XYZ file of C-alpha atoms in Angstrom:
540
model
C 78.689 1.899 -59.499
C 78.241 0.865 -55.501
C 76.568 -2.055 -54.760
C 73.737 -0.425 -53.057
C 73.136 1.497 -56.420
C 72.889 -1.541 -58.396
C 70.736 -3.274 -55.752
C 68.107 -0.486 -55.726
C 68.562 -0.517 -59.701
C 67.854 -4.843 -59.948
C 64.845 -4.292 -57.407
C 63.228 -1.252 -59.296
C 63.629 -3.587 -62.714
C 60.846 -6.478 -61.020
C 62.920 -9.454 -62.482
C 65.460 -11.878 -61.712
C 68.055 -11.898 -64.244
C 68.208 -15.001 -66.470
C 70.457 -16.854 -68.333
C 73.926 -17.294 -68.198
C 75.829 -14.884 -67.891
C 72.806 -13.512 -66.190
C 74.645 -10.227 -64.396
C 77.483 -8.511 -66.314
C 80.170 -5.910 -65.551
C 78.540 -2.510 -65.158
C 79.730 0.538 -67.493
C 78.409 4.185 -67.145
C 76.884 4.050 -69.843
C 75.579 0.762 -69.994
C 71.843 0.164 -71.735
C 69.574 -0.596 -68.703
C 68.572 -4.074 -70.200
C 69.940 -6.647 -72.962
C 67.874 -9.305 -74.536
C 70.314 -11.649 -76.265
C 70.455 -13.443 -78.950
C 66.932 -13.872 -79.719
C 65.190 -14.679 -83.213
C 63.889 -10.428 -83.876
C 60.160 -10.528 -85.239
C 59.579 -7.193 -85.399
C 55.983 -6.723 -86.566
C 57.065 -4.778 -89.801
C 56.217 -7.660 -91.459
C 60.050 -8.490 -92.785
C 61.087 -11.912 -92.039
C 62.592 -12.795 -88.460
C 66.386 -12.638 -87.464
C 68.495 -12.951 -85.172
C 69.449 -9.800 -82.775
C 70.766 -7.896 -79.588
C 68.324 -6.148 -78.733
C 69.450 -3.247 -75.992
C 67.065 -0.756 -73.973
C 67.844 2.580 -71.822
C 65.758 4.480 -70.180
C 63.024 2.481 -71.743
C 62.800 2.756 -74.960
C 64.895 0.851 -78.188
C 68.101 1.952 -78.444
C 70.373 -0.732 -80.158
C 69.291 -3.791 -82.257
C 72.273 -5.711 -83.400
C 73.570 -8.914 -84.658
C 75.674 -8.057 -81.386
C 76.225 -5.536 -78.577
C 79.461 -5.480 -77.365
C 78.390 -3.599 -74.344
C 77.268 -5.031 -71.270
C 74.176 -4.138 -69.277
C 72.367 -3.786 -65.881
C 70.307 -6.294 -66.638
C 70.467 -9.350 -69.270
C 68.132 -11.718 -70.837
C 69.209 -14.683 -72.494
C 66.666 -14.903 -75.417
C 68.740 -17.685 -77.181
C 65.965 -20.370 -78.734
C 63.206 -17.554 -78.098
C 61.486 -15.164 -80.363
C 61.220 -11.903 -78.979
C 58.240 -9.386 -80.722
C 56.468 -6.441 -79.985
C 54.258 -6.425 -76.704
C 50.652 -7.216 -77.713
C 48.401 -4.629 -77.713
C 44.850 -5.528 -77.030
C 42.595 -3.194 -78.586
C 39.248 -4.183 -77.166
C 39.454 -5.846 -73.434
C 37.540 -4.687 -70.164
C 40.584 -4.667 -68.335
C 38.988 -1.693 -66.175
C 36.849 -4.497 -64.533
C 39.393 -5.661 -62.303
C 42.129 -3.204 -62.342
C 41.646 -1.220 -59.905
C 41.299 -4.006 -57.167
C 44.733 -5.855 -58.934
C 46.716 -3.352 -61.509
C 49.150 -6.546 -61.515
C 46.785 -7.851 -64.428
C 48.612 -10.763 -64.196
C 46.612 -12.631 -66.952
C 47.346 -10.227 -69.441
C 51.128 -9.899 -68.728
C 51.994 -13.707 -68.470
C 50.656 -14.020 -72.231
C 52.578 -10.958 -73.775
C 49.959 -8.087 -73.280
C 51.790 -4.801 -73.066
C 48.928 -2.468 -73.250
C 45.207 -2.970 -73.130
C 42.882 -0.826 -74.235
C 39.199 -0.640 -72.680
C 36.486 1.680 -72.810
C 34.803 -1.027 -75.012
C 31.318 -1.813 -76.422
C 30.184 1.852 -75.743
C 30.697 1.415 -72.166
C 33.359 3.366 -70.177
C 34.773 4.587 -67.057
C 34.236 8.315 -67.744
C 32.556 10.508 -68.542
C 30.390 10.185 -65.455
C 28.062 12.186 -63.721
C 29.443 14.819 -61.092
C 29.132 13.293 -57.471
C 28.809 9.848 -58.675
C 31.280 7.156 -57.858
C 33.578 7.273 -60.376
C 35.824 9.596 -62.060
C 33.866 12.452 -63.798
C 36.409 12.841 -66.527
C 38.785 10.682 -69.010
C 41.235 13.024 -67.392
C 40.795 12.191 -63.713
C 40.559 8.569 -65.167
C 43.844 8.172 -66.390
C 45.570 9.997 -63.690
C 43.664 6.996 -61.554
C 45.328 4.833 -64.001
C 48.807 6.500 -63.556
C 48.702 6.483 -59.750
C 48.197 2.986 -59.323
C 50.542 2.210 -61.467
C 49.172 -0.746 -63.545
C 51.607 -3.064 -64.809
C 50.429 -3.302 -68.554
C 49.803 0.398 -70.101
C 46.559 1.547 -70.241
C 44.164 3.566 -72.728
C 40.848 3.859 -73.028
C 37.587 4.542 -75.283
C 35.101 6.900 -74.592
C 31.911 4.913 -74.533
C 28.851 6.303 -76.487
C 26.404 4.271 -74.218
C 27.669 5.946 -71.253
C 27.651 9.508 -72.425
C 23.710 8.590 -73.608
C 23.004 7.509 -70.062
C 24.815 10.431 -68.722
C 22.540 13.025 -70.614
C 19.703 10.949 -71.596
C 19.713 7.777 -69.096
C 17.573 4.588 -69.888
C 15.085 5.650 -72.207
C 14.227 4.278 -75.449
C 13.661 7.528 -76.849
C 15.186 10.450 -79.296
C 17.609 13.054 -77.839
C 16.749 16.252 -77.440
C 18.915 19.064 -79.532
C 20.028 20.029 -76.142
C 20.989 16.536 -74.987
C 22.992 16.020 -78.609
C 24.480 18.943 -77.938
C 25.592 18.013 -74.724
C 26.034 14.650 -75.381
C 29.170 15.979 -78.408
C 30.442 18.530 -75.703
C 31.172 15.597 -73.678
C 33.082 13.260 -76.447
C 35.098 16.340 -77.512
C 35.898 16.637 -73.819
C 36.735 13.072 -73.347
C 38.867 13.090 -76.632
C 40.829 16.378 -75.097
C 41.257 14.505 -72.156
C 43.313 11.679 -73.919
C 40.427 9.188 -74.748
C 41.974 7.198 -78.058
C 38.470 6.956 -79.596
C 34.913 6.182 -79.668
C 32.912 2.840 -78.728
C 29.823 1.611 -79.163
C 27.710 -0.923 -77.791
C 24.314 -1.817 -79.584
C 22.925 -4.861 -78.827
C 23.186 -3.090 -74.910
C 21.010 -0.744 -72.855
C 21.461 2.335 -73.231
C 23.558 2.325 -76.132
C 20.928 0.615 -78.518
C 18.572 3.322 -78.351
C 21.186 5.704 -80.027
C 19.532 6.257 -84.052
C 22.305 6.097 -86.681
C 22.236 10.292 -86.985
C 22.990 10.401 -83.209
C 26.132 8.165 -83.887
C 26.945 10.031 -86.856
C 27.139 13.271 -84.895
C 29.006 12.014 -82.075
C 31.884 10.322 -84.355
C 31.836 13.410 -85.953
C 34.479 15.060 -83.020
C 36.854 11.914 -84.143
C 37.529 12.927 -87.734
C 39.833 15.909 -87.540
C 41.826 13.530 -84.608
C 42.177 10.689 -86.935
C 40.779 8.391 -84.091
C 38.356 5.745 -84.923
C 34.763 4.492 -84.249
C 34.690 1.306 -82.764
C 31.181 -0.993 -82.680
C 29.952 -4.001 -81.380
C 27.480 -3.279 -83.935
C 23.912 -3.464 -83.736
C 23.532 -7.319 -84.565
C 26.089 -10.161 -85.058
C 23.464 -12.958 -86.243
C 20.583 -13.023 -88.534
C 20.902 -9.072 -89.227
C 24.818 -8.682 -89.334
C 24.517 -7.579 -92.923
C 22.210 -4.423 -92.031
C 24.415 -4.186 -89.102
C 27.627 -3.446 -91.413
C 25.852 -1.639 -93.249
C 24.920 1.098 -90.248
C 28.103 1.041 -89.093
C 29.724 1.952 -92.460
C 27.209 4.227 -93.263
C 27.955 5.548 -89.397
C 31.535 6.110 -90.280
C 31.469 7.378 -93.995
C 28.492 10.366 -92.164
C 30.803 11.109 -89.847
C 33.983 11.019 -91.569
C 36.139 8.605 -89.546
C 37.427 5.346 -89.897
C 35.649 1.921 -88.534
C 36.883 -0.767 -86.127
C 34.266 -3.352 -86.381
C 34.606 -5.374 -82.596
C 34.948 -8.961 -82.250
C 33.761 -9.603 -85.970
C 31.861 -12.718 -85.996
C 28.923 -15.053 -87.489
C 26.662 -15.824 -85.200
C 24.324 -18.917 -85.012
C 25.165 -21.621 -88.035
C 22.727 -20.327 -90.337
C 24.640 -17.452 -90.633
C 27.933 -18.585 -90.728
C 27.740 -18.456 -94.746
C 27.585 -14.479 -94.247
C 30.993 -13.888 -93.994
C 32.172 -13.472 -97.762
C 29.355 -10.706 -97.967
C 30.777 -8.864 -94.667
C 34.232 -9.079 -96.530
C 32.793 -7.748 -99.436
C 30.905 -5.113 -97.830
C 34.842 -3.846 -95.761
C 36.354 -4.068 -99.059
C 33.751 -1.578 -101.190
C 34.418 0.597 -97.825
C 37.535 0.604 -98.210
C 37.753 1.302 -102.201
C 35.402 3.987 -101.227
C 38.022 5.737 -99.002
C 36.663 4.691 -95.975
C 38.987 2.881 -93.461
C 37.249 0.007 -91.803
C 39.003 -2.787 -90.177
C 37.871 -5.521 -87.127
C 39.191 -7.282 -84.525
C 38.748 -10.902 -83.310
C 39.388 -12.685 -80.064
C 40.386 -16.714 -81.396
C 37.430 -18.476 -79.757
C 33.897 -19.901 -80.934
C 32.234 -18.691 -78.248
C 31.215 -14.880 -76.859
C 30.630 -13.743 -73.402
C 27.943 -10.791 -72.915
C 25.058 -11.027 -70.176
C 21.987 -13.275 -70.051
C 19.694 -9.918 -70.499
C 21.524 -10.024 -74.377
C 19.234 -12.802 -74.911
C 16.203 -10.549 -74.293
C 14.954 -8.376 -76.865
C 16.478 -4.838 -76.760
C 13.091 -3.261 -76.730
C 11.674 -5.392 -73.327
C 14.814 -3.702 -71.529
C 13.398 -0.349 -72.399
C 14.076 2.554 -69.734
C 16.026 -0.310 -66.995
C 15.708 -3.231 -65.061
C 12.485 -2.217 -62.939
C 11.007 -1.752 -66.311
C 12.375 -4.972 -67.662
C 11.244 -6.731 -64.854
C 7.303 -5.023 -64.853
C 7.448 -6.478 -68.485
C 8.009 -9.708 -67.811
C 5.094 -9.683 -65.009
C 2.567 -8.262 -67.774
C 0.579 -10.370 -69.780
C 0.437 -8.412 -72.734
C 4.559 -8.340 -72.739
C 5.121 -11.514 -71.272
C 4.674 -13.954 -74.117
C 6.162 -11.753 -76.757
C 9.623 -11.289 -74.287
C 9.400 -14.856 -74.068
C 9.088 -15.759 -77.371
C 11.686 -13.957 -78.960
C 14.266 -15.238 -76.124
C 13.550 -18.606 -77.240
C 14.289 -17.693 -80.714
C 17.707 -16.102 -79.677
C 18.056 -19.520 -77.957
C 17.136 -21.891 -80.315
C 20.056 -19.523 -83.041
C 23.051 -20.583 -80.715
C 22.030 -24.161 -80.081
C 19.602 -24.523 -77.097
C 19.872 -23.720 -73.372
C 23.395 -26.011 -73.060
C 25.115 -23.588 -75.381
C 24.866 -21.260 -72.599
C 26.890 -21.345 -69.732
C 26.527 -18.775 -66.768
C 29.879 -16.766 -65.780
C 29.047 -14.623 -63.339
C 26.219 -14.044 -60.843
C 26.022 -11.861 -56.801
C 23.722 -14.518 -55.115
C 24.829 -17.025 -52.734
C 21.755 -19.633 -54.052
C 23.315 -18.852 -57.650
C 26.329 -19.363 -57.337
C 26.652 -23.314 -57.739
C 25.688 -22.430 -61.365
C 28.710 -20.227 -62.286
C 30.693 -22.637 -65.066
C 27.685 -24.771 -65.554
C 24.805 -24.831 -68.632
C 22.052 -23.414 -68.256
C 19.963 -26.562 -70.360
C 21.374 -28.769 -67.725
C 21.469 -26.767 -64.636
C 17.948 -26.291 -64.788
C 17.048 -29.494 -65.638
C 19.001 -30.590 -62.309
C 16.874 -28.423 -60.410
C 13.720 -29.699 -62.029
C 12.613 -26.317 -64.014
C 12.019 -25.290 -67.389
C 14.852 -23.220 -69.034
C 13.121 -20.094 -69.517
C 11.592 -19.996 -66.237
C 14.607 -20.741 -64.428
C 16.514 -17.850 -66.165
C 13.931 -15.393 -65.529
C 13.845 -16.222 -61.769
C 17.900 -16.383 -61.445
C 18.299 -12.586 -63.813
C 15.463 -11.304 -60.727
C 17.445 -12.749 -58.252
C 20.636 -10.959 -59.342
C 19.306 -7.809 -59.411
C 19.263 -8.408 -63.695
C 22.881 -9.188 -63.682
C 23.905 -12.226 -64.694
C 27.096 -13.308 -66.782
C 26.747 -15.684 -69.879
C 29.304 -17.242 -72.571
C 27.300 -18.653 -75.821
C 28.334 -21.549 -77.697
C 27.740 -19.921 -81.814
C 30.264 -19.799 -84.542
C 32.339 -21.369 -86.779
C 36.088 -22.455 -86.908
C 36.557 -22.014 -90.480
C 34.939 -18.301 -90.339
C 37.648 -17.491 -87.709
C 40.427 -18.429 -89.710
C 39.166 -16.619 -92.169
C 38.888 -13.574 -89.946
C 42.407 -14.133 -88.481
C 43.631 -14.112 -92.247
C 41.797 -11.198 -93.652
C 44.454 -7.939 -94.540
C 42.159 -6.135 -92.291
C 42.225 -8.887 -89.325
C 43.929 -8.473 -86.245
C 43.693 -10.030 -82.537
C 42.082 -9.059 -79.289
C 40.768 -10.684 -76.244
C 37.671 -8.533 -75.372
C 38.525 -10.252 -72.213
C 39.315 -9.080 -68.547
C 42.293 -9.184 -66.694
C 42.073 -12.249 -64.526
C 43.915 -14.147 -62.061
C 44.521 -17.156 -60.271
C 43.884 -15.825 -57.009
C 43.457 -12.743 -55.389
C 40.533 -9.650 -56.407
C 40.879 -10.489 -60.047
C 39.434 -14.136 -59.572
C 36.009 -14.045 -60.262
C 32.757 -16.016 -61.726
C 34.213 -18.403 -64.575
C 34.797 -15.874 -66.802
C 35.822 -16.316 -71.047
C 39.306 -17.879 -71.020
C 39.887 -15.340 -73.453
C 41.440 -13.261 -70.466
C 43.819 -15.574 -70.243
C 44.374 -16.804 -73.127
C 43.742 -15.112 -76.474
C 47.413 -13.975 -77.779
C 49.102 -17.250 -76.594
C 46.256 -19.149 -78.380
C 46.956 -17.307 -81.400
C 50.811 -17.938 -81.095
C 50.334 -21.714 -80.336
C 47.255 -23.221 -82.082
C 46.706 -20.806 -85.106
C 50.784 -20.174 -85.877
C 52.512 -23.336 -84.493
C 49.361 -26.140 -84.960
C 47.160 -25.043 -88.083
C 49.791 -22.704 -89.584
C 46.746 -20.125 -90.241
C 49.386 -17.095 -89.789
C 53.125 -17.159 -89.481
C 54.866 -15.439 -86.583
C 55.446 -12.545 -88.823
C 51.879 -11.975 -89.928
C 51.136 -12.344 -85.905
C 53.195 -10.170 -84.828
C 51.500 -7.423 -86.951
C 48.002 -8.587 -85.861
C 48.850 -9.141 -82.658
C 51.029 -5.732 -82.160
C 51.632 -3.288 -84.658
C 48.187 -3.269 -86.281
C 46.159 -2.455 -83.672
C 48.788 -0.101 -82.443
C 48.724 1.991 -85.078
C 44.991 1.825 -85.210
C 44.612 3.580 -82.011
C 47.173 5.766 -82.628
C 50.434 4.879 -81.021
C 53.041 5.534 -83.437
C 55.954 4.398 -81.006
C 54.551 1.195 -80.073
C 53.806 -2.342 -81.788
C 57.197 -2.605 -83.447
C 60.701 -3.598 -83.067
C 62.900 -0.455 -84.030
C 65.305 2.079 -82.393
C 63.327 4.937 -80.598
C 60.261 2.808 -79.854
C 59.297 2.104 -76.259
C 60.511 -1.135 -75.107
C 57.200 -3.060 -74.653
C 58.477 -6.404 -75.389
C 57.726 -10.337 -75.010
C 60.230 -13.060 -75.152
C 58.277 -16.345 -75.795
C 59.557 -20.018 -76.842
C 57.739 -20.408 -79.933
C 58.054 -24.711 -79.834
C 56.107 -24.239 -76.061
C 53.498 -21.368 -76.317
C 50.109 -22.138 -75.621
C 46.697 -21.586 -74.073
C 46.357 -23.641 -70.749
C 42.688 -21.695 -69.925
C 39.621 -23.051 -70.851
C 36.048 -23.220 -70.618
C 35.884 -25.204 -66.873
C 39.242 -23.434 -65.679
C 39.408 -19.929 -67.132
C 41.992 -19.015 -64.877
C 44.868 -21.050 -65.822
C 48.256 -19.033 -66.980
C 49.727 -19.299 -70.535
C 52.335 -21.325 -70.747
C 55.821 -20.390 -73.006
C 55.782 -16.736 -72.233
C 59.234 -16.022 -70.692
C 59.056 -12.445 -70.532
C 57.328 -9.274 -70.946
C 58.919 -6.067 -70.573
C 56.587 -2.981 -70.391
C 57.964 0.709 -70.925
C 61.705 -1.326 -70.494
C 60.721 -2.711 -66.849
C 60.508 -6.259 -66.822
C 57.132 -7.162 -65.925
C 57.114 -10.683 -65.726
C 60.146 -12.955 -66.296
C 60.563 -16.755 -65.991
C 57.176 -16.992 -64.019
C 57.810 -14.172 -61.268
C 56.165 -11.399 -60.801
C 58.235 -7.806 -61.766
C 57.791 -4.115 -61.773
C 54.745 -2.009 -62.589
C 56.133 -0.499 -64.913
C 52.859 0.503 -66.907
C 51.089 4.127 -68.019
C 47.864 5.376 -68.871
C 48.117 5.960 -72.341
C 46.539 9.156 -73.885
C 45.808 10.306 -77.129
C 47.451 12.831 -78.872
């Protein structure tokens, strides 16, 4: 091969080769890329070993206890475990991506594809002349065009097709709107979408009745794609809220991902043995219901979550005139102090995220002692900041238990996400002081719940963390370690990975991660920067 030709090849890969030897004789038909000699967890769930693993034109071709072939490109994977790429199946990715399709936070920590779309909220459908892309289709050829550097799938969210056809109303759909409403989830599920989310506890999504769900899950059956929910309630009602959602997926005929399962509030962390009761009756009843859980005690969601659903009736003018009357106003207030008083107080919430230039001194601080700096009462101060910000404020609450995550990481049915964005430390992807869950979330899981508190072993991550959710959305050639897969890969030294993002610096990199190879492109290796080598990912 000419020198030129190998040049152009090294520069398309992203990476700097590592290891010694780190560049080997070419052959013609040489595998594009060689991990060596790393310990092979391949998210089947059979014990690690030790492997070759080879790639060409980017997918699995060779794993071996040794290729005697060289390659363009080499990794020395010697003291490393190498595993499927994560694949994060509930994330709002989409929040940043388009500003910084490096998604630099995801890649550093092993994230290979991300799927978003979440909590009934998507980027598509949307309405014709509006600002973003009309269509699932027209969104993933966005996606594709960038190119991103993780792959990319998404959800079609139920709360935006009700706002599409209905808008902000807390009121029944029409026949008509139903109608049109399913005509648009069958079109977004033609167009590649990998399944259905919704958000409850959010505006306009929490107006949908169960039968409206029912019907437009129904499209998802024959597709074997699932329903996923941030369900109704995640606190004093979660039971009910389980209930609807199985009762949701057993009318419609489709299978349940239950988002971000948690207990929230200490007086319900007890709940959780009757959730796991109520998946496993599901499940005996032929029903296939699994969850997902991002390895932190706290949530993020928006200050107006702390507001009853029914004072946010029909949009923020509304919400607002609400507020101002007196025959709302003490109610609204009322049951907002309630929500408050279940998480902890005011200092179990801390702002992320807000447009105002007077507001901003309060991103990363509590809201209990913010306030109390600036000499107000709590409630007050919250309600003036939300009309400030034009009703938009960020918020991460302080609410659940460690042991109930363990348990939630354990469960059969268990498996990891983030239902974080993809952040930065600089650049159009830093903003607010987000979750570290962005961050953070799979090297958290590899370093504190494997290495520290052996609550899973690498081999029970690697299928929660991978091939689970994988196969959950679909994606039969991803999530595992096996010739004729893709090659979406991370190399990470399992005696080093860790979190370094937290609540006061949510931006801060993983640490261990020494590589992530996406579609057989190294993305990132050894701390650079590599190819975008990512895809929008449809269904079917």
């Amino acid at each position: 091969m000419l020198r030129r030709h190998f040049l152009t090849h090294l520069a398309a890969s992203g990476a700097a080769v590592v290891g010694a030897p780190a560049l080997i004789g070419l052959r013609r038909f040489a595998p594009d890329l060689l991990l060596r000699g790393g310990t092979i967890v391949d998210g089947t769930g059979r014990s690690r070993f030790v492997a070759d693993l080879g790639v060409t034109d980017g997918r699995i071709v060779n794993v071996s206890a040794r290729i005697g072939e060289a390659a363009r490109l080499e990794i020395d994977c010697r003291d490393h475990v190498v595993m499927p790429g994560f694949v994060d199946i509930h994330t709002h990715a989409d929040g940043t991506l388009f500003d910084d399709p490096m998604m630099e936070g995801m890649i550093r920590q092993g994230v290979t594809t991300a799927i978003v779309g979440a909590d009934g909220s998507s980027r598509a459908p949307g309405r014709e002349g509006g600002t973003g892309p009309a269509t699932v289709r027209a969104l993933l050829d966005r996606i594709d065009a960038l190119p991103p550097a993780a792959n990319v799938g998404t959800m079609v969210g139920l709360g935006t097709v009700r706002g599409v056809v209905v808008g902000e109303d807390d009121r029944p759909a029409t026949a008509d709107e139903l109608a049109r409403m399913v005509a648009l989830v069958e079109q977004a599920l033609r167009d590649g979408a990998l399944g259905a989310s919704s958000g409850l506890e959010y505006t306009p999504g929490a107006f949908a009745s169960p039968e409206e769900l029912v019907a437009l899950c129904r499209p998802l059956a024959a597709r074997r794609l699932q329903y996923h929910t941030h369900m109704r309630n995640e606190d004093d009602r979660l039971l009910e809220a389980i209930d609807e959602s199985i009762a949701v997926a057993r009318g419609a005929g489709c299978g349940l991902q239950v988002s971000h399962l948690k207990t929230q509030g200490p007086r319900n962390w007890g709940k959780l043995d009757a959730v796991f009761a109520r998946v496993q009756q599901a499940r005996d009843a032929g029903i296939d219901v699994a969850f997902d859980r991002y390895p932190y005690l706290a949530y993020q969601t928006g200050v107006t979550n702390l507001f009853p659903v029914w004072s946010r009736d029909g949009g923020t003018a509304r919400f607002f005139a609400r507020l101002d009357d007196a025959a709302t106003a003490g109610r609204i207030r009322q049951e907002t102090l309630d929500k408050v008083a279940l998480i902890g107080g005011w200092d179990n919430v801390q702002v992320t995220s807000v447009s105002a230039a007077e507001d901003k001194p309060a991103e990363g601080r509590r809201l209990g002692a913010y306030a109390a700096e600036r000499g107000a009462e709590p409630y007050a101060f919250t309600v003036a900041m939300l009309r400030r910000n034009g009703g938009s404020v960020g918020m991460i609450g302080f609410a659940m238990s460690e042991e109930n995550l363990e348990r939630i990481l354990r469960h059969p049915q268990g498996m990891v996400s983030s239902d974080g964005g993809a952040f930065a430390t600089s650049g159009a992807a830093r903003r607010g002081v987000p979750h570290p869950r962005g961050t953070g979330s799979f090297a958290r899981v590899l370093g504190r719940y494997v290495r520290e508190r052996g609550t899973l072993t690498l081999e029970q991550a690697a299928m929660k963390c991978a091939a689970l959710p994988a196969r959950r959305i679909g994606l039969a050639d991803r999530g595992t370690i096996a010739r004729g897969q893709w090659a979406d890969l991370v190399v990470f030294d399992p005696a080093r990975v860790i979190d370094k993002a937290d609540f006061t610096d949510p931006f801060a990199y993983a640490e261990g991660v020494k590589a992530t190879v996406v579609n057989g492109g190294v993305a990132f290796v050894d701390g650079t920067r590599g190819a975008r080598t990512g895809r929008a990912i449809r269904g079917g």
